[in-house]
Tab-separated table of C-alpha atoms in Angstrom:
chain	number	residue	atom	x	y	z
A	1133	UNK	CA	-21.914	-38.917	59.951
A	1134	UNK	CA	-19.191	-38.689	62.766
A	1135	UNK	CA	-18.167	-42.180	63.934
A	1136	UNK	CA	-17.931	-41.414	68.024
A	1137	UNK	CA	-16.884	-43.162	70.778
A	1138	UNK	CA	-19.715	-45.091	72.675
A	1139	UNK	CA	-20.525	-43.076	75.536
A	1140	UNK	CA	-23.082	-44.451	77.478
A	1141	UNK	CA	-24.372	-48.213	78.079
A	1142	UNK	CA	-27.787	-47.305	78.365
A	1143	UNK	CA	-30.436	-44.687	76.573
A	1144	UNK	CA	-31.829	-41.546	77.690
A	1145	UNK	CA	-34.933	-43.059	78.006
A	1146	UNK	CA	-34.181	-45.473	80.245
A	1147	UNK	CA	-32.502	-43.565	82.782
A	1148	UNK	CA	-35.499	-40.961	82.556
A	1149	UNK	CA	-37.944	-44.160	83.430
A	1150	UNK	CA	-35.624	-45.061	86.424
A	1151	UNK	CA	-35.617	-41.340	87.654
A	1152	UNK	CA	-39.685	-40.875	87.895
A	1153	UNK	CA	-40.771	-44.637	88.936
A	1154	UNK	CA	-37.401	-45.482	90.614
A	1155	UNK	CA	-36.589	-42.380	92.540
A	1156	UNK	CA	-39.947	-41.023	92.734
A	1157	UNK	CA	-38.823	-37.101	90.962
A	1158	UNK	CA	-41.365	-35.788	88.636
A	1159	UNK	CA	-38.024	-35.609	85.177
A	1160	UNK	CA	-38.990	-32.244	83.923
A	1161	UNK	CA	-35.403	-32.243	81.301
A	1162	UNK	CA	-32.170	-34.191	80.541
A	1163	UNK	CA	-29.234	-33.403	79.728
A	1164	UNK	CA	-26.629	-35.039	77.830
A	1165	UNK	CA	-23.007	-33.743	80.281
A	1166	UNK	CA	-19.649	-34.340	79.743
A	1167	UNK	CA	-18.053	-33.701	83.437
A	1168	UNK	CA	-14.988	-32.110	83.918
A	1169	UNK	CA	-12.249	-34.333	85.769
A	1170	UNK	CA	-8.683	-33.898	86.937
A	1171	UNK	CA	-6.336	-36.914	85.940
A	1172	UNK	CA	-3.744	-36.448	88.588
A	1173	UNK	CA	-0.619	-38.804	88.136
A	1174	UNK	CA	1.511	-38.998	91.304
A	1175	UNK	CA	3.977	-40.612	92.758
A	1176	UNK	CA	4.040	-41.771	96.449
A	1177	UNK	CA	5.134	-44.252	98.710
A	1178	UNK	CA	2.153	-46.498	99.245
A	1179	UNK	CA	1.092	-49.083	102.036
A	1180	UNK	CA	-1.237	-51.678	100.933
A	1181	UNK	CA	-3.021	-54.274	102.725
A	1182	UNK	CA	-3.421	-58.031	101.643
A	1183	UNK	CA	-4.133	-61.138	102.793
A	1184	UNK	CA	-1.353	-63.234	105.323
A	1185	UNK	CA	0.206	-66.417	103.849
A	1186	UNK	CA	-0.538	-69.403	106.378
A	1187	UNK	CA	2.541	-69.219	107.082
A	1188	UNK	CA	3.809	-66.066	107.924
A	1189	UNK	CA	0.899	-65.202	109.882
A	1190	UNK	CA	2.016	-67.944	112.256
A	1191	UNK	CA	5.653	-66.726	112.180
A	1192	UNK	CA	4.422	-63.569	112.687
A	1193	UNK	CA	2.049	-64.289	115.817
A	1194	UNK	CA	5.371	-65.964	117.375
A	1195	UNK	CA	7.618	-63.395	117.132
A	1196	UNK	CA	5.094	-61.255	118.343
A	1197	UNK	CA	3.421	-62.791	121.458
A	1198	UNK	CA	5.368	-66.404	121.922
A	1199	UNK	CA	8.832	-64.842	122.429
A	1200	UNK	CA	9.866	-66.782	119.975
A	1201	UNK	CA	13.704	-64.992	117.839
A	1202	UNK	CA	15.598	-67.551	116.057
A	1203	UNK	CA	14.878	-69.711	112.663
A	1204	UNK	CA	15.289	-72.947	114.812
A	1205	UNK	CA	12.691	-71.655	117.350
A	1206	UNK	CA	10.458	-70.653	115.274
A	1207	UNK	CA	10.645	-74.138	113.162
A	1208	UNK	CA	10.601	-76.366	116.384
A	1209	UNK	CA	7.062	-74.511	117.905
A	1210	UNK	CA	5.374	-74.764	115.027
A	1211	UNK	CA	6.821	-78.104	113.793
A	1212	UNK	CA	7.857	-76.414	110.215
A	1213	UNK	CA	10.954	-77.512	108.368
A	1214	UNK	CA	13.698	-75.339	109.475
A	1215	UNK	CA	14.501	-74.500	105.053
A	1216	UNK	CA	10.774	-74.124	104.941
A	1217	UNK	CA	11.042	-70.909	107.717
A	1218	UNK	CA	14.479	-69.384	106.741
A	1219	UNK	CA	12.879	-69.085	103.576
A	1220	UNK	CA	9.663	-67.672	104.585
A	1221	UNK	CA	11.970	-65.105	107.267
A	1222	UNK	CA	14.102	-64.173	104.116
A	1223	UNK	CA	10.626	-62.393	102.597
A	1224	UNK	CA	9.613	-61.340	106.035
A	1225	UNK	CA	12.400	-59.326	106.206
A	1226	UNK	CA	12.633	-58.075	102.393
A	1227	UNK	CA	9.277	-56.613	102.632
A	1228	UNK	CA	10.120	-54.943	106.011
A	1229	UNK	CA	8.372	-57.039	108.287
A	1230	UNK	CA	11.549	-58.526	110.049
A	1231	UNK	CA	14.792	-57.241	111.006
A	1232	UNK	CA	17.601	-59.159	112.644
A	1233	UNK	CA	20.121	-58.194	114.930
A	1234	UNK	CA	23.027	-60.115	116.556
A	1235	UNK	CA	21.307	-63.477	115.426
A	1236	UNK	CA	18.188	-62.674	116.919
A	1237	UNK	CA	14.701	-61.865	115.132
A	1238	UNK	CA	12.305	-59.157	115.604
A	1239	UNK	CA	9.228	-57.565	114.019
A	1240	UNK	CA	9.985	-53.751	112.464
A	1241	UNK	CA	7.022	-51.258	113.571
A	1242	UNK	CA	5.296	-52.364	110.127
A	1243	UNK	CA	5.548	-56.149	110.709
A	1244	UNK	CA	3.944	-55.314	114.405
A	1245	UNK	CA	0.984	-53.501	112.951
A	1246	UNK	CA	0.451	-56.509	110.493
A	1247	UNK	CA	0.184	-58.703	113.067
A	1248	UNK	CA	-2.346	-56.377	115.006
A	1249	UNK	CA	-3.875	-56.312	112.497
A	1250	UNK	CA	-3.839	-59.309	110.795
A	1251	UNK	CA	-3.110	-57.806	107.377
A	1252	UNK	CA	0.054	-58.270	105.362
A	1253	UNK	CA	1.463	-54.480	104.574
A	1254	UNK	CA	3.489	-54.273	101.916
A	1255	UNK	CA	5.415	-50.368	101.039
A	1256	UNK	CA	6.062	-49.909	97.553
A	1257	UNK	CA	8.357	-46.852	97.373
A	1258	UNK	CA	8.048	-44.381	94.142
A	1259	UNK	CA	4.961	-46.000	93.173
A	1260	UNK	CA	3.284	-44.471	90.011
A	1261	UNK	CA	-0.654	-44.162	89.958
A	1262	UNK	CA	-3.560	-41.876	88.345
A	1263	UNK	CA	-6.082	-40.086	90.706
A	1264	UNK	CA	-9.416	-38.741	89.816
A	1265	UNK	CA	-11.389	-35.656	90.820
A	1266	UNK	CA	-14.336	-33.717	89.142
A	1267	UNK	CA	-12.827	-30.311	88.443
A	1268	UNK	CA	-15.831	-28.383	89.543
A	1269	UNK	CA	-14.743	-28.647	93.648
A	1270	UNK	CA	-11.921	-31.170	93.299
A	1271	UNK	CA	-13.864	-33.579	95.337
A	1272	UNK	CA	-12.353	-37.147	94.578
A	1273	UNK	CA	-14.381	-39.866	92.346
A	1274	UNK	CA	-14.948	-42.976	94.010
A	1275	UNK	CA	-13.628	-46.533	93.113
A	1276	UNK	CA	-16.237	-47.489	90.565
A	1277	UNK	CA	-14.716	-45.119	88.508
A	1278	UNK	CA	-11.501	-46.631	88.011
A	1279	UNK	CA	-12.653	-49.462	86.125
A	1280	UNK	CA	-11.460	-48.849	82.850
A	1281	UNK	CA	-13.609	-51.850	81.139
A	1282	UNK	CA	-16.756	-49.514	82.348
A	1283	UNK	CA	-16.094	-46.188	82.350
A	1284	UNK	CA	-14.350	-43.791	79.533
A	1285	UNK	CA	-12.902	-40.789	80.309
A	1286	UNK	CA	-12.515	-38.975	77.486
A	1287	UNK	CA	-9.790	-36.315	75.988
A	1288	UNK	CA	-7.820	-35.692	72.897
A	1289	UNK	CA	-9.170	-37.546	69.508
A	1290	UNK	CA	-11.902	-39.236	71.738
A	1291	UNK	CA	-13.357	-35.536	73.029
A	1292	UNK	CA	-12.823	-33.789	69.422
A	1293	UNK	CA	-15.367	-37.419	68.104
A	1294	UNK	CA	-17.964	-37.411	70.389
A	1295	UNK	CA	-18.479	-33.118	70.609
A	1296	UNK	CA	-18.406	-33.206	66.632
A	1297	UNK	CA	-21.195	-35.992	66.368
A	1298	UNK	CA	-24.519	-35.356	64.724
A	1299	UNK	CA	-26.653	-36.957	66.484
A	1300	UNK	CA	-28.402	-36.966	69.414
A	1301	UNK	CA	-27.839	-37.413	72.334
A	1302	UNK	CA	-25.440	-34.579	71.821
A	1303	UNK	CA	-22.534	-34.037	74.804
A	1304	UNK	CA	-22.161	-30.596	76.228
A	1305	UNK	CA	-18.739	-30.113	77.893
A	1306	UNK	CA	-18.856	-28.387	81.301
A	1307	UNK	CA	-15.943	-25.979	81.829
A	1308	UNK	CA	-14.010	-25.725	84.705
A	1309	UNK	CA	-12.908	-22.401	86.005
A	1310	UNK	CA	-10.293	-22.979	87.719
A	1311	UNK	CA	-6.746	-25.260	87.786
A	1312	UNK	CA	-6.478	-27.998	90.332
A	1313	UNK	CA	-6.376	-27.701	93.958
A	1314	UNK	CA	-3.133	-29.126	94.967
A	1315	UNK	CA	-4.560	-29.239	98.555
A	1316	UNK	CA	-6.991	-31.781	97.605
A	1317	UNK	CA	-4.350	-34.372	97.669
A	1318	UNK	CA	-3.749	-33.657	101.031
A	1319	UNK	CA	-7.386	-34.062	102.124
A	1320	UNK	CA	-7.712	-37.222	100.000
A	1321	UNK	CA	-5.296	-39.115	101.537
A	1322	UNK	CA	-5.927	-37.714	105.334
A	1323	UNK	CA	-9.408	-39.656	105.004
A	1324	UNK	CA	-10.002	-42.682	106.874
A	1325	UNK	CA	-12.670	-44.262	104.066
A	1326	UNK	CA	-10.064	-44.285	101.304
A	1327	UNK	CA	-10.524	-47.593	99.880
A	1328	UNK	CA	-14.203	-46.048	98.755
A	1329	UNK	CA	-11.801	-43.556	96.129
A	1330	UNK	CA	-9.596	-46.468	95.417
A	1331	UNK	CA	-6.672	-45.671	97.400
A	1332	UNK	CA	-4.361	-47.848	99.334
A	1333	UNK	CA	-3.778	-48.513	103.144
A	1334	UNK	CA	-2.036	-45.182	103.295
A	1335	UNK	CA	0.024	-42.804	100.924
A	1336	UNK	CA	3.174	-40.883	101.994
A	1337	UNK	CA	5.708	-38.190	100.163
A	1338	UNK	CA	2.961	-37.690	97.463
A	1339	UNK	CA	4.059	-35.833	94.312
A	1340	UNK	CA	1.779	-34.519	91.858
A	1341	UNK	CA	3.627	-35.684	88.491
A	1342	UNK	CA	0.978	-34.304	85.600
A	1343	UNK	CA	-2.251	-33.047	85.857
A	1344	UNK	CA	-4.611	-33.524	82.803
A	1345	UNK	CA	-8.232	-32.390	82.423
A	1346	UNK	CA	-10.089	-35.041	80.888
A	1347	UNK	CA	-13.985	-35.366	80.535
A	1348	UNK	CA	-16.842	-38.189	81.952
A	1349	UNK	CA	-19.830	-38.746	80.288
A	1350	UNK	CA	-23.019	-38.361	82.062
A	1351	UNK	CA	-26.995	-37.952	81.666
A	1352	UNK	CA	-28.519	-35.500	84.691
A	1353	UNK	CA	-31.937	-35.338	85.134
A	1354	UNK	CA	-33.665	-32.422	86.226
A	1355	UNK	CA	-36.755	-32.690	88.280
A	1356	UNK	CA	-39.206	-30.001	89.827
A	1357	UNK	CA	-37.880	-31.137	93.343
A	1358	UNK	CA	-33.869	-32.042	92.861
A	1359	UNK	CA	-31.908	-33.780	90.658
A	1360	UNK	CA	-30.131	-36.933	89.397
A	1361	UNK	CA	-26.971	-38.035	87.348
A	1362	UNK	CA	-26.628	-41.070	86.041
A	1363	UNK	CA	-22.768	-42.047	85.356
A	1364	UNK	CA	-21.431	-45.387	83.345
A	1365	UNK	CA	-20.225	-47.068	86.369
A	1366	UNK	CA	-23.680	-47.229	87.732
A	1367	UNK	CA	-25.077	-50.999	87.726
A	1368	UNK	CA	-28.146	-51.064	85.876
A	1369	UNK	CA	-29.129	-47.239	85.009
A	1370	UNK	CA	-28.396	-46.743	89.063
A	1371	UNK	CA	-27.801	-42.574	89.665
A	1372	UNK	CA	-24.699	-41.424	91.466
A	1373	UNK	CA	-25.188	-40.685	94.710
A	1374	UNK	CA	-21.938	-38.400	94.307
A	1375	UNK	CA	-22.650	-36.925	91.711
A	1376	UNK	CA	-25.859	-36.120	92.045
A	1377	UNK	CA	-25.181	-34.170	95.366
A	1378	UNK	CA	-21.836	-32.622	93.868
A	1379	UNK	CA	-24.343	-31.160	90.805
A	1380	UNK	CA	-27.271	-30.447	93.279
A	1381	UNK	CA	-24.152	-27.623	95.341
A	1382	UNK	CA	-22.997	-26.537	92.528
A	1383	UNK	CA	-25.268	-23.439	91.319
A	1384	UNK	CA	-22.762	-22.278	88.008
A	1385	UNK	CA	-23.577	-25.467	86.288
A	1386	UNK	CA	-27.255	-25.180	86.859
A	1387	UNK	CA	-27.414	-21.714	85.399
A	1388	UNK	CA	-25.131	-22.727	82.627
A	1389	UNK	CA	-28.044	-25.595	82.015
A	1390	UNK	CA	-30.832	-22.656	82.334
A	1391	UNK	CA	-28.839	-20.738	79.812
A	1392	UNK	CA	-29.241	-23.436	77.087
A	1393	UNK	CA	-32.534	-22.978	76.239
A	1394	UNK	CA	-36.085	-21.587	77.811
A	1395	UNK	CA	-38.906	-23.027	79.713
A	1396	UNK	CA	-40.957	-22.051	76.707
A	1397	UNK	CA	-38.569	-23.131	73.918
A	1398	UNK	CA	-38.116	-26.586	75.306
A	1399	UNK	CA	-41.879	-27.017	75.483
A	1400	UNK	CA	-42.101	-26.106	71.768
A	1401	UNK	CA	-39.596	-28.338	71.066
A	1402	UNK	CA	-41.052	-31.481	72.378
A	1403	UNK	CA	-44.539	-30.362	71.012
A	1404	UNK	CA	-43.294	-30.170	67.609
A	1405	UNK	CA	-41.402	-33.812	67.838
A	1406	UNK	CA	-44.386	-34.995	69.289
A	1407	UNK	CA	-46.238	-34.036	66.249
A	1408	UNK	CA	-43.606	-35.551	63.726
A	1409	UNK	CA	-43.438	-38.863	65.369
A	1410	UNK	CA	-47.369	-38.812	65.653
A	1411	UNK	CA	-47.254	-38.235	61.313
A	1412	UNK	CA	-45.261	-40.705	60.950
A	1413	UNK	CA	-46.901	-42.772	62.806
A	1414	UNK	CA	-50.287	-42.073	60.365
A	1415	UNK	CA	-52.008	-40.627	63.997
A	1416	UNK	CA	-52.124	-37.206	62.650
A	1417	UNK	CA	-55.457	-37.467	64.914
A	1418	UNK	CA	-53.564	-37.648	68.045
A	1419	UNK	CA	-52.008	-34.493	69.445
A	1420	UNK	CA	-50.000	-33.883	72.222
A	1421	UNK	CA	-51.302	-32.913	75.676
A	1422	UNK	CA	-49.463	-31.338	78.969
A	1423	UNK	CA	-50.249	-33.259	81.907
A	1424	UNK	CA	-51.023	-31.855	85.242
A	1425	UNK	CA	-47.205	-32.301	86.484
A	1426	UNK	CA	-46.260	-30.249	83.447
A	1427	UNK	CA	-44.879	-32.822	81.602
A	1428	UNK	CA	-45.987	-33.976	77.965
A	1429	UNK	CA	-47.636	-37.236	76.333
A	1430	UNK	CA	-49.080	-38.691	73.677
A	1431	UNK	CA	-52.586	-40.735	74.856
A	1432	UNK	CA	-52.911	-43.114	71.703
A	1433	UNK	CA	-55.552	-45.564	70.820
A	1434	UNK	CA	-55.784	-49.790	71.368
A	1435	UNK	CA	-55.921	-50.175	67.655
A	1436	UNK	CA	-51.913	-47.920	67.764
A	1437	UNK	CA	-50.354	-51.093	69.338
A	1438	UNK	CA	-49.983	-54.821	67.888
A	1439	UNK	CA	-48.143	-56.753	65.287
A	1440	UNK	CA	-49.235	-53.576	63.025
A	1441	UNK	CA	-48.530	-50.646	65.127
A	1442	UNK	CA	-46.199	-50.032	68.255
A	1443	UNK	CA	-45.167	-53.072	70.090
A	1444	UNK	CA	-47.164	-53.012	73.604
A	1445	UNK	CA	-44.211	-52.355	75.732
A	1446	UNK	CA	-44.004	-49.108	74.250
A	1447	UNK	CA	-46.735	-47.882	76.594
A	1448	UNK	CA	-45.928	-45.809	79.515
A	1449	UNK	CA	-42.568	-45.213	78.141
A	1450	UNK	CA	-40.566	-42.028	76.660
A	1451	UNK	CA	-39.121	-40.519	73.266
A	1452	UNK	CA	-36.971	-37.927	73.543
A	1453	UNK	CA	-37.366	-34.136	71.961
A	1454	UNK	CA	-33.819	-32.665	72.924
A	1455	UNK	CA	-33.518	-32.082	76.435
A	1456	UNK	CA	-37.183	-32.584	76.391
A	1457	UNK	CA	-39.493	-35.410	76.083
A	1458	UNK	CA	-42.861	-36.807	75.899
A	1459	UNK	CA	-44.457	-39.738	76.962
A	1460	UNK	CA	-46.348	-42.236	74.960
A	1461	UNK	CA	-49.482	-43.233	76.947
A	1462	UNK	CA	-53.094	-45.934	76.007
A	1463	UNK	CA	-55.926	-45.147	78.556
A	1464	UNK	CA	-56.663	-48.742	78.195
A	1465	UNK	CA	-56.426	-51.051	81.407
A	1466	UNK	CA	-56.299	-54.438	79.732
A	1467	UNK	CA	-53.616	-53.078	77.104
A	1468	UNK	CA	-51.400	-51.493	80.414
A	1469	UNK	CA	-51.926	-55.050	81.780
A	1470	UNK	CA	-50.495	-56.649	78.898
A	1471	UNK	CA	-47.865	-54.432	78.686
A	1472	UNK	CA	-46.417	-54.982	82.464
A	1473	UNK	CA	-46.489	-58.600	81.049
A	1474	UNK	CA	-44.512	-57.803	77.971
A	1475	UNK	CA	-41.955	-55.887	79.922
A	1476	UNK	CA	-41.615	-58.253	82.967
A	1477	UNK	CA	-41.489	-61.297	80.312
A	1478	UNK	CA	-38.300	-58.789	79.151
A	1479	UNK	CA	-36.713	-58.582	82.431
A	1480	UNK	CA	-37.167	-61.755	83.858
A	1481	UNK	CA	-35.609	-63.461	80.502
A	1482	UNK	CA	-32.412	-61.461	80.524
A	1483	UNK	CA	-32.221	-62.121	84.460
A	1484	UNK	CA	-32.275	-65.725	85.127
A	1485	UNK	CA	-31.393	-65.556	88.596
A	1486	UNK	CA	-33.666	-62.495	89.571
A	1487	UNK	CA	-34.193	-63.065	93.232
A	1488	UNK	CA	-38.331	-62.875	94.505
A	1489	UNK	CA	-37.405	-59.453	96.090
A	1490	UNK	CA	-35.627	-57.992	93.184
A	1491	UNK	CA	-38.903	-59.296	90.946
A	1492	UNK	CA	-41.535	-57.627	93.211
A	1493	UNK	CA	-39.453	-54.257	93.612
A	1494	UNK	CA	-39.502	-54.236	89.735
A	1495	UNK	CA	-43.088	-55.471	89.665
A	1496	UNK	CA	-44.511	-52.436	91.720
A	1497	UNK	CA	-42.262	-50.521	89.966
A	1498	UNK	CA	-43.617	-51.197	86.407
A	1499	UNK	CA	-47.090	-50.913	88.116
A	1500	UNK	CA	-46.258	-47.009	88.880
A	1501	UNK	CA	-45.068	-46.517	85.303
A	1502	UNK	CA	-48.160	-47.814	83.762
A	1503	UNK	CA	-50.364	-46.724	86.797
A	1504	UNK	CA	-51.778	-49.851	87.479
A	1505	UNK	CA	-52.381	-51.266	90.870
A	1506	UNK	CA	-49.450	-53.573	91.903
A	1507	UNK	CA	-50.717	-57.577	91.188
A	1508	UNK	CA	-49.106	-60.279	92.755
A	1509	UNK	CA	-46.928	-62.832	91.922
A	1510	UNK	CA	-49.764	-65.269	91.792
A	1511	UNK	CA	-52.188	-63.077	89.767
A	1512	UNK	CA	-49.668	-62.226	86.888
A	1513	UNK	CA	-48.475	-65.526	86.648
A	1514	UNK	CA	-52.431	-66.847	86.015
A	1515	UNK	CA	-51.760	-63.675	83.505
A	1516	UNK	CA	-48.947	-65.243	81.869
A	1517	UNK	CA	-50.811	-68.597	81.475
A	1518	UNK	CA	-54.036	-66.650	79.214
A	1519	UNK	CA	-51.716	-64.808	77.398
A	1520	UNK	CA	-49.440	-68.213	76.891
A	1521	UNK	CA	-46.239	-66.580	78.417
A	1522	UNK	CA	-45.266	-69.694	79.223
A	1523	UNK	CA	-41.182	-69.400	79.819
A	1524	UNK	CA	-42.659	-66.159	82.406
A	1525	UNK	CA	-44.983	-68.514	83.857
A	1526	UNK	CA	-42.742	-70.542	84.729
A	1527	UNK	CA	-40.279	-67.641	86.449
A	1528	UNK	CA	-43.237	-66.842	88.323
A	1529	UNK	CA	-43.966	-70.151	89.481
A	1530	UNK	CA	-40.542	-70.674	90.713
A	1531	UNK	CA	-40.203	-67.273	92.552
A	1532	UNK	CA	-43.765	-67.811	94.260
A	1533	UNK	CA	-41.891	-70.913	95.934
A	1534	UNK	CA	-38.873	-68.716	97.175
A	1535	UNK	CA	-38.552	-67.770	100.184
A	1536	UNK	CA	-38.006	-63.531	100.307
């Protein structure tokens, strides 16, 4: 078996749970994507804003509006030591705030706008830095995409592991069609929200230096009434807002999905998994229905689930068949009730500091997936108590006490 790079920090499944009781689509297939993106090294002259020192933000506020021009002026208002300010003028003045002329002291255009608005430019000339855009319409990727620790962009050795892995989930690379669009560096840095793409104060005499197609792992979702794509930066199994709408307006890649495989053929597909996992589950009994939404599951017995058969958080959840999937189901109330337990026990352990809002959106969410009406905080924690949850009791108890 291929050793491959780790692609994504959460399962199929997962995101597929998010999609229907999160988002509300009815998840009719998913698909395992590897996104096109343009690595764009430039180089520019950059402006970037940081915070003043103490200091020079008073220095700064003389020159500008006390009429204030010499070292010793400047040290008598504000009752500095006069070293103390020649110093603090000498870096002033090397990172183009100050100039001097015959003795005196004024603010440069760029000092000026720092003090308007109290933010500490700095120019870096010739600066060196990597830009991203997804190759499909060279729209820009936004900041969380430049974290490094969180997402992998893959290419070379990295892209020949993870397309000759054989296993699922299998990544299919989207092509681009065309080169990259020069002019999107121009409209990139003409925006006025540019710290959302990760760009500084402002860019000038940019220079596209290399341009490298490299690839982003993603799941989409496909639903009977949009779609979704789920990305590595997302916290949680959060979608993309960006990427969902760039997939949504961008018809080739949803007829290259179409092309995959058939309505029909996926259907089959699932239907026979569903049967496997069923044998080897000794439910040969069981078989797989199509519920009204189109979608497939698996309605198994009371006796299926316990310290001899599936654990009980297993209900209401999904295996995956392919793009496909099916959903394993108990028609049982009390065993659905025990379940939301299970899996809120789960959530609330590895989430200490859960706030009461975050709880009860998760709550009513779990409630939807297992199609139960949505208890209180009260009512599941007397639930916790019978069933002798008692670290979840105690979560419970503490969040009925907070305030929303």
């Amino acid at each position: 078996m291929t050793t491959a790079p780790r692609l994504m920090p959460f399962p199929e499944e997962r995101v597929l749970e998010d999609a229907a009781f999160g988002q509300g689509i009815v998840p009719t297939r998913l698909h395992a994507l590897l996104l096109p993106v343009w690595q764009v090294e430039i180089r520019a002259d950059i402006t970037e804003g940081e915070d003043f020192f103490l200091i020079d933000r008073f220095l700064g506020r003389g020159l500008r509006h006390g009429a204030l021009h010499t070292v010793d002026e400047l040290a008598t208002f504000f009752a500095l030591d006069r070293a103390l300010v020649a110093q603090a003028v000498r870096v002033l003045m090397a990172i183009g705030h100050l100039q001097e002329s015959a003795g005196r002291l004024s603010l440069t255009p760029l000092g000026e706008r720092s003090v308007d608005d109290d933010i500490r430019y700095v120019i870096t000339r010739q600066d060196r830095r990597k830009l991203y855009f997804e190759a499909l319409s060279c729209t820009p990727l936004t900041r969380v995409h430049y974290d490094e620790e969180v997402v992998t962009l893959l290419s070379g050795d990295e892209l020949d592991r993870a397309l000759r892995i054989d296993r699922y989930p299998r990544f299919t690379p989207i092509i681009a069609d065309s080169g990259f669009d020069r002019a999107a560096l121009d409209r990139l840095t003409s925006r006025t929200d540019r710290a959302r793409f990760n760009l500084p104060v402002a860019l000038n005499s940019v220079e596209s230096l290399n341009e490298e197609l490299v690839f982003l792992p993603v799941y989409l979702v496909r639903g009977r009434t949009g779609l979704l794509v789920y990305g590595q930066a997302g916290a949680g199994t959060a979608h993309d807002p960006e990427l969902s709408e760039l997939c949504t307006r961008t018809p080739g890649l949803i007829s290259t999905l179409d092309n995959e495989i058939t309505a029909e053929e996926a259907d089959e597909r699932v239907v026979r998994a569903a049967r496997k996992w069923l044998r080897e589950q000794g439910l040969d009994s069981v078989a797989p229905e199509q519920d009204d939404d189109g979608t497939w599951s698996v309605s198994l017995p009371v006796t299926a689930f316990g310290e001899n058969g599936l654990p009980v958080s297993r209900v209401g959840t999904y295996r995956m068949a392919g793009s496909g999937f099916f959903r394993l189901w108990c028609p049982d109330d009390n065993l659905r009730k025990y379940a939301l337990l299970d899996r809120l026990d789960q959530r609330l352990g590895s989430r200490r500091h859960v706030t009461r809002q975050e709880a009860e959106d998760h709550i009513a969410r779990l409630a939807r997936q297992l199609r139960l009406d949505v208890p209180d905080l009260s009512r599941l924690r007397g639930g916790a108590e019978k069933t002798g949850r008692s670290g979840l009791e105690a979560h419970l108890a503490r969040l009925e006490n907070a305030q929303q």
